[in-house]
Amino acid sequence: AQTVTQSQPEMSVQEAETVTLSCTYDTSENNYYLFWYKQPPSRQMILVIRQEAYKQQNATENRFSVNFQKAAKSFSLKISDSQLGDTAMYFCAFMSDPQGGSEKLVFGKGTKLTVNP
Amino acid sequence: DGGITQSPKYLFRKEGQNVTLSCEQNLNHDAMYWYRQDPGQGLRLIYYSQIVNDFQKGDIAEGYSVSREKKESFPLTVTSAQKNPTAFYLCASTHRDAGYNEQFFGPGTRLTVL
């Protein structure tokens, strides 16, 4: 079974600085998808960024980017120019290739990020 | 507006009672999911359904039941057999033709057993 590990339960960063959240996963599959979700205090889950394992290029979405290291099974999230609205729980998630019939997300336990003014 | 709705937002239950959580989507999504969130545990999959009238157990299905009579609806019943039901419950859905199958989440229901 796949597992996702987020080794940093809590992190903090000053506004406008950069922070990196770590995520490692365990799988024997070659094709899969990785996601970072944000859960602000409202508890609404919001997709931040996604990465297809067959793509070597790291995904970016505005201030958010990932460092995807397939061989090391590592998928870190970098937030640049941190804003107060980035304060949230961040979850790393793994999904097997949907073509295989399984569309289940496996989540890590989350990292609580606080952006300080 | 398209989206996923969950009701109620807060739910209180006495021990020994069954309770049903509602999840409705108007996104024309094929698949729907139920997750449970506990502090420090992340999200864990309870049940999921890829088509109407069919559903599969997730990782923590014991004490829960679901139905999928309509494409838009996927209610979750928390039965008295669930030993520790107090948690935050999230419903999600996805369109199977999306390629990467991004899951969209509802706002959640907080269940408290008194």
Short mmCIF file of C-alpha atoms in Angstrom, two decimals:
data_model
loop_
_atom_site.label_atom_id
_atom_site.label_comp_id
_atom_site.label_asym_id
_atom_site.label_seq_id
_atom_site.Cartn_x
_atom_site.Cartn_y
_atom_site.Cartn_z
CA ALA A 1 0.00 0.00 0.00
CA GLN A 2 1.12 3.51 -0.72
CA THR A 3 2.10 5.77 2.15
CA VAL A 4 2.71 9.50 2.30
CA THR A 5 4.89 11.08 4.98
CA GLN A 6 5.07 14.73 5.94
CA SER A 7 7.82 15.05 8.50
CA GLN A 8 7.12 18.64 9.59
CA PRO A 9 3.97 18.88 11.75
CA GLU A 10 4.31 22.66 12.06
CA MET A 11 6.27 25.40 10.34
CA SER A 12 6.31 29.17 10.41
CA VAL A 13 7.62 31.82 8.03
CA GLN A 14 7.77 35.58 7.90
CA GLU A 15 5.61 37.38 5.41
CA ALA A 16 7.33 37.81 2.00
CA GLU A 17 9.86 35.06 2.71
CA THR A 18 10.11 31.62 1.14
CA VAL A 19 9.26 28.34 2.82
CA THR A 20 9.55 24.70 1.72
CA LEU A 21 7.28 21.91 2.94
CA SER A 22 8.55 18.34 2.68
CA CYS A 23 6.76 15.23 1.51
CA THR A 24 7.99 11.72 0.81
CA TYR A 25 5.98 8.78 -0.43
CA ASP A 26 6.36 5.08 -0.93
CA THR A 27 5.11 3.23 -3.99
CA SER A 28 6.20 0.54 -6.40
CA GLU A 29 4.24 2.07 -9.25
CA ASN A 30 5.77 3.96 -12.14
CA ASN A 31 2.80 6.11 -13.15
CA TYR A 32 0.98 8.17 -10.54
CA TYR A 33 -0.06 11.67 -9.54
CA LEU A 34 0.95 13.84 -6.63
CA PHE A 35 -0.95 16.75 -5.16
CA TRP A 36 -0.63 19.48 -2.59
CA TYR A 37 -3.88 20.59 -0.96
CA LYS A 38 -4.37 23.61 1.28
CA GLN A 39 -6.88 23.65 4.13
CA PRO A 40 -7.32 27.14 5.64
CA PRO A 41 -9.15 27.73 8.92
CA SER A 42 -12.45 27.51 7.02
CA ARG A 43 -11.53 23.82 6.50
CA GLN A 44 -12.31 23.95 2.77
CA MET A 45 -9.83 21.75 0.90
CA ILE A 46 -8.27 23.61 -2.00
CA LEU A 47 -5.97 22.13 -4.62
CA VAL A 48 -2.70 24.05 -4.75
CA ILE A 49 -0.68 22.16 -7.32
CA ARG A 50 -0.40 18.76 -9.00
CA GLN A 51 2.37 16.76 -10.62
CA GLU A 52 2.20 13.84 -13.04
CA ALA A 53 4.98 11.36 -12.32
CA TYR A 54 5.77 10.87 -16.01
CA LYS A 55 6.59 14.56 -16.40
CA GLN A 56 10.13 15.47 -15.50
CA GLN A 57 9.42 19.18 -15.39
CA ASN A 58 8.45 20.49 -11.97
CA ALA A 59 4.97 21.99 -11.78
CA THR A 60 4.51 25.67 -10.91
CA GLU A 61 1.43 27.74 -10.09
CA ASN A 62 2.23 31.39 -9.51
CA ARG A 63 4.03 31.55 -6.12
CA PHE A 64 3.81 27.80 -5.61
CA SER A 65 6.25 25.31 -7.11
CA VAL A 66 7.31 21.76 -6.43
CA ASN A 67 10.58 19.91 -6.39
CA PHE A 68 9.72 16.45 -7.66
CA GLN A 69 12.48 13.88 -7.24
CA LYS A 70 11.04 10.61 -8.57
CA ALA A 71 13.99 8.40 -7.71
CA ALA A 72 14.07 9.72 -4.17
CA LYS A 73 10.23 9.62 -3.96
CA SER A 74 10.22 13.18 -2.74
CA PHE A 75 7.69 15.91 -3.53
CA SER A 76 8.35 19.18 -1.70
CA LEU A 77 6.29 22.38 -2.01
CA LYS A 78 7.96 25.78 -2.15
CA ILE A 79 5.93 28.88 -1.38
CA SER A 80 7.59 32.11 -2.49
CA ASP A 81 6.72 35.60 -1.24
CA SER A 82 4.60 34.13 1.57
CA GLN A 83 1.36 35.94 2.32
CA LEU A 84 -0.80 35.97 5.44
CA GLY A 85 -3.48 34.14 3.47
CA ASP A 86 -1.13 31.21 3.02
CA THR A 87 -1.63 30.31 6.68
CA ALA A 88 -3.24 26.87 6.54
CA MET A 89 -2.76 23.13 6.86
CA TYR A 90 -1.03 21.71 3.82
CA PHE A 91 -1.55 18.12 2.79
CA CYS A 92 0.50 16.10 0.37
CA ALA A 93 -1.47 13.41 -1.45
CA PHE A 94 -0.77 10.48 -3.77
CA MET A 95 -3.01 8.94 -6.43
CA SER A 96 -2.31 5.83 -8.46
CA ASP A 97 -2.68 6.09 -12.22
CA PRO A 98 -6.47 6.30 -12.74
CA GLN A 99 -6.15 4.08 -15.82
CA GLY A 100 -5.48 1.28 -13.39
CA GLY A 101 -8.97 1.68 -11.98
CA SER A 102 -8.09 3.14 -8.61
CA GLU A 103 -8.74 6.83 -8.02
CA LYS A 104 -8.16 6.92 -4.32
CA LEU A 105 -6.16 9.69 -2.74
CA VAL A 106 -3.74 8.78 0.02
CA PHE A 107 -2.97 11.76 2.24
CA GLY A 108 -0.11 12.64 4.53
CA LYS A 109 -0.87 13.89 8.02
CA GLY A 110 -0.33 17.49 7.08
CA THR A 111 1.92 20.43 7.91
CA LYS A 112 0.48 23.43 9.74
CA LEU A 113 1.99 26.56 8.20
CA THR A 114 1.77 29.91 9.92
CA VAL A 115 2.78 33.09 8.10
CA ASN A 116 3.76 35.83 10.54
CA PRO A 117 3.42 39.55 9.76
CA ASP B 1 -23.13 27.92 -9.33
CA GLY B 2 -21.62 24.46 -9.67
CA GLY B 3 -20.19 22.78 -6.63
CA ILE B 4 -20.46 20.28 -3.82
CA THR B 5 -22.72 20.87 -0.86
CA GLN B 6 -22.68 19.07 2.45
CA SER B 7 -25.29 19.33 5.14
CA PRO B 8 -25.54 19.97 7.92
CA LYS B 9 -22.39 21.92 8.77
CA TYR B 10 -22.56 20.80 12.40
CA LEU B 11 -24.26 17.64 13.66
CA PHE B 12 -24.71 16.33 17.16
CA ARG B 13 -25.63 12.77 17.94
CA LYS B 14 -26.31 10.79 21.03
CA GLU B 15 -24.47 7.53 21.50
CA GLY B 16 -26.30 4.59 19.95
CA GLN B 17 -28.00 6.63 17.24
CA ASN B 18 -27.48 6.38 13.51
CA VAL B 19 -27.02 9.64 11.63
CA THR B 20 -26.86 10.44 7.90
CA LEU B 21 -24.61 13.08 6.36
CA SER B 22 -25.67 14.57 3.06
CA CYS B 23 -23.44 15.18 0.03
CA GLU B 24 -24.79 16.61 -3.23
CA GLN B 25 -22.93 17.75 -6.35
CA ASN B 26 -24.14 19.48 -9.50
CA LEU B 27 -20.85 19.15 -11.38
CA ASN B 28 -21.98 16.06 -13.33
CA HIS B 29 -19.09 14.17 -11.77
CA ASP B 30 -19.05 10.41 -11.99
CA ALA B 31 -17.11 9.48 -8.88
CA MET B 32 -17.76 10.53 -5.28
CA TYR B 33 -15.81 9.95 -2.09
CA TRP B 34 -16.16 10.23 1.68
CA TYR B 35 -13.19 11.06 3.89
CA ARG B 36 -12.81 11.34 7.62
CA GLN B 37 -10.42 13.87 9.16
CA ASP B 38 -9.12 13.62 12.72
CA PRO B 39 -6.57 15.92 14.34
CA GLY B 40 -3.07 14.86 13.37
CA GLN B 41 -4.35 12.09 11.10
CA GLY B 42 -4.85 13.71 7.75
CA LEU B 43 -7.74 12.46 5.61
CA ARG B 44 -8.70 8.81 5.47
CA LEU B 45 -11.00 7.27 2.86
CA ILE B 46 -14.25 5.73 4.13
CA TYR B 47 -16.15 4.80 0.94
CA TYR B 48 -16.12 5.74 -2.71
CA SER B 49 -18.40 5.28 -5.69
CA GLN B 50 -17.39 5.42 -9.33
CA ILE B 51 -20.86 4.92 -10.84
CA VAL B 52 -24.48 4.91 -9.72
CA ASN B 53 -25.60 1.87 -7.73
CA ASP B 54 -22.00 0.81 -7.07
CA PHE B 55 -19.57 1.65 -4.27
CA GLN B 56 -16.42 0.28 -2.66
CA LYS B 57 -15.01 0.29 0.85
CA GLY B 58 -12.11 2.52 1.63
CA ASP B 59 -9.56 2.13 4.37
CA ILE B 60 -11.86 2.72 7.34
CA ALA B 61 -15.35 1.55 6.26
CA GLU B 62 -16.30 -0.26 9.48
CA GLY B 63 -19.29 1.37 11.16
CA TYR B 64 -20.30 3.33 8.06
CA SER B 65 -22.68 2.72 5.16
CA VAL B 66 -23.41 4.56 1.91
CA SER B 67 -25.77 4.52 -1.04
CA ARG B 68 -25.53 5.89 -4.59
CA GLU B 69 -29.03 5.90 -6.04
CA LYS B 70 -28.47 9.10 -8.00
CA LYS B 71 -25.40 10.46 -9.73
CA GLU B 72 -25.66 13.72 -7.79
CA SER B 73 -26.00 12.27 -4.31
CA PHE B 74 -23.80 10.12 -2.05
CA PRO B 75 -25.11 10.11 1.55
CA LEU B 76 -23.04 8.63 4.37
CA THR B 77 -24.65 6.95 7.36
CA VAL B 78 -22.65 6.76 10.57
CA THR B 79 -24.05 3.80 12.45
CA SER B 80 -24.00 3.00 16.14
CA ALA B 81 -21.32 0.41 15.34
CA GLN B 82 -18.78 3.18 14.69
CA LYS B 83 -16.88 3.29 17.96
CA ASN B 84 -15.46 6.81 17.70
CA PRO B 85 -17.54 8.83 15.25
CA THR B 86 -16.65 12.32 16.41
CA ALA B 87 -14.70 13.79 13.48
CA PHE B 88 -14.81 16.12 10.49
CA TYR B 89 -16.27 14.48 7.39
CA LEU B 90 -15.43 15.60 3.87
CA CYS B 91 -17.13 14.63 0.64
CA ALA B 92 -15.38 14.90 -2.72
CA SER B 93 -16.14 14.23 -6.37
CA THR B 94 -14.29 13.92 -9.63
CA HIS B 95 -14.98 13.67 -13.35
CA ARG B 96 -13.44 10.53 -14.75
CA ASP B 97 -12.53 12.14 -18.03
CA ALA B 98 -10.44 14.83 -16.36
CA GLY B 99 -7.25 12.93 -17.00
CA TYR B 100 -5.58 13.58 -13.73
CA ASN B 101 -8.87 13.15 -11.88
CA GLU B 102 -8.61 16.13 -9.57
CA GLN B 103 -10.92 15.74 -6.61
CA PHE B 104 -13.12 18.66 -5.62
CA PHE B 105 -14.15 18.87 -1.98
CA GLY B 106 -17.26 20.02 -0.19
CA PRO B 107 -17.17 22.28 2.88
CA GLY B 108 -17.44 19.39 5.34
CA THR B 109 -19.63 18.31 8.25
CA ARG B 110 -18.45 18.34 11.85
CA LEU B 111 -20.03 15.41 13.74
CA THR B 112 -19.95 15.36 17.52
CA VAL B 113 -21.19 12.47 19.61
CA LEU B 114 -22.56 13.58 22.98
#
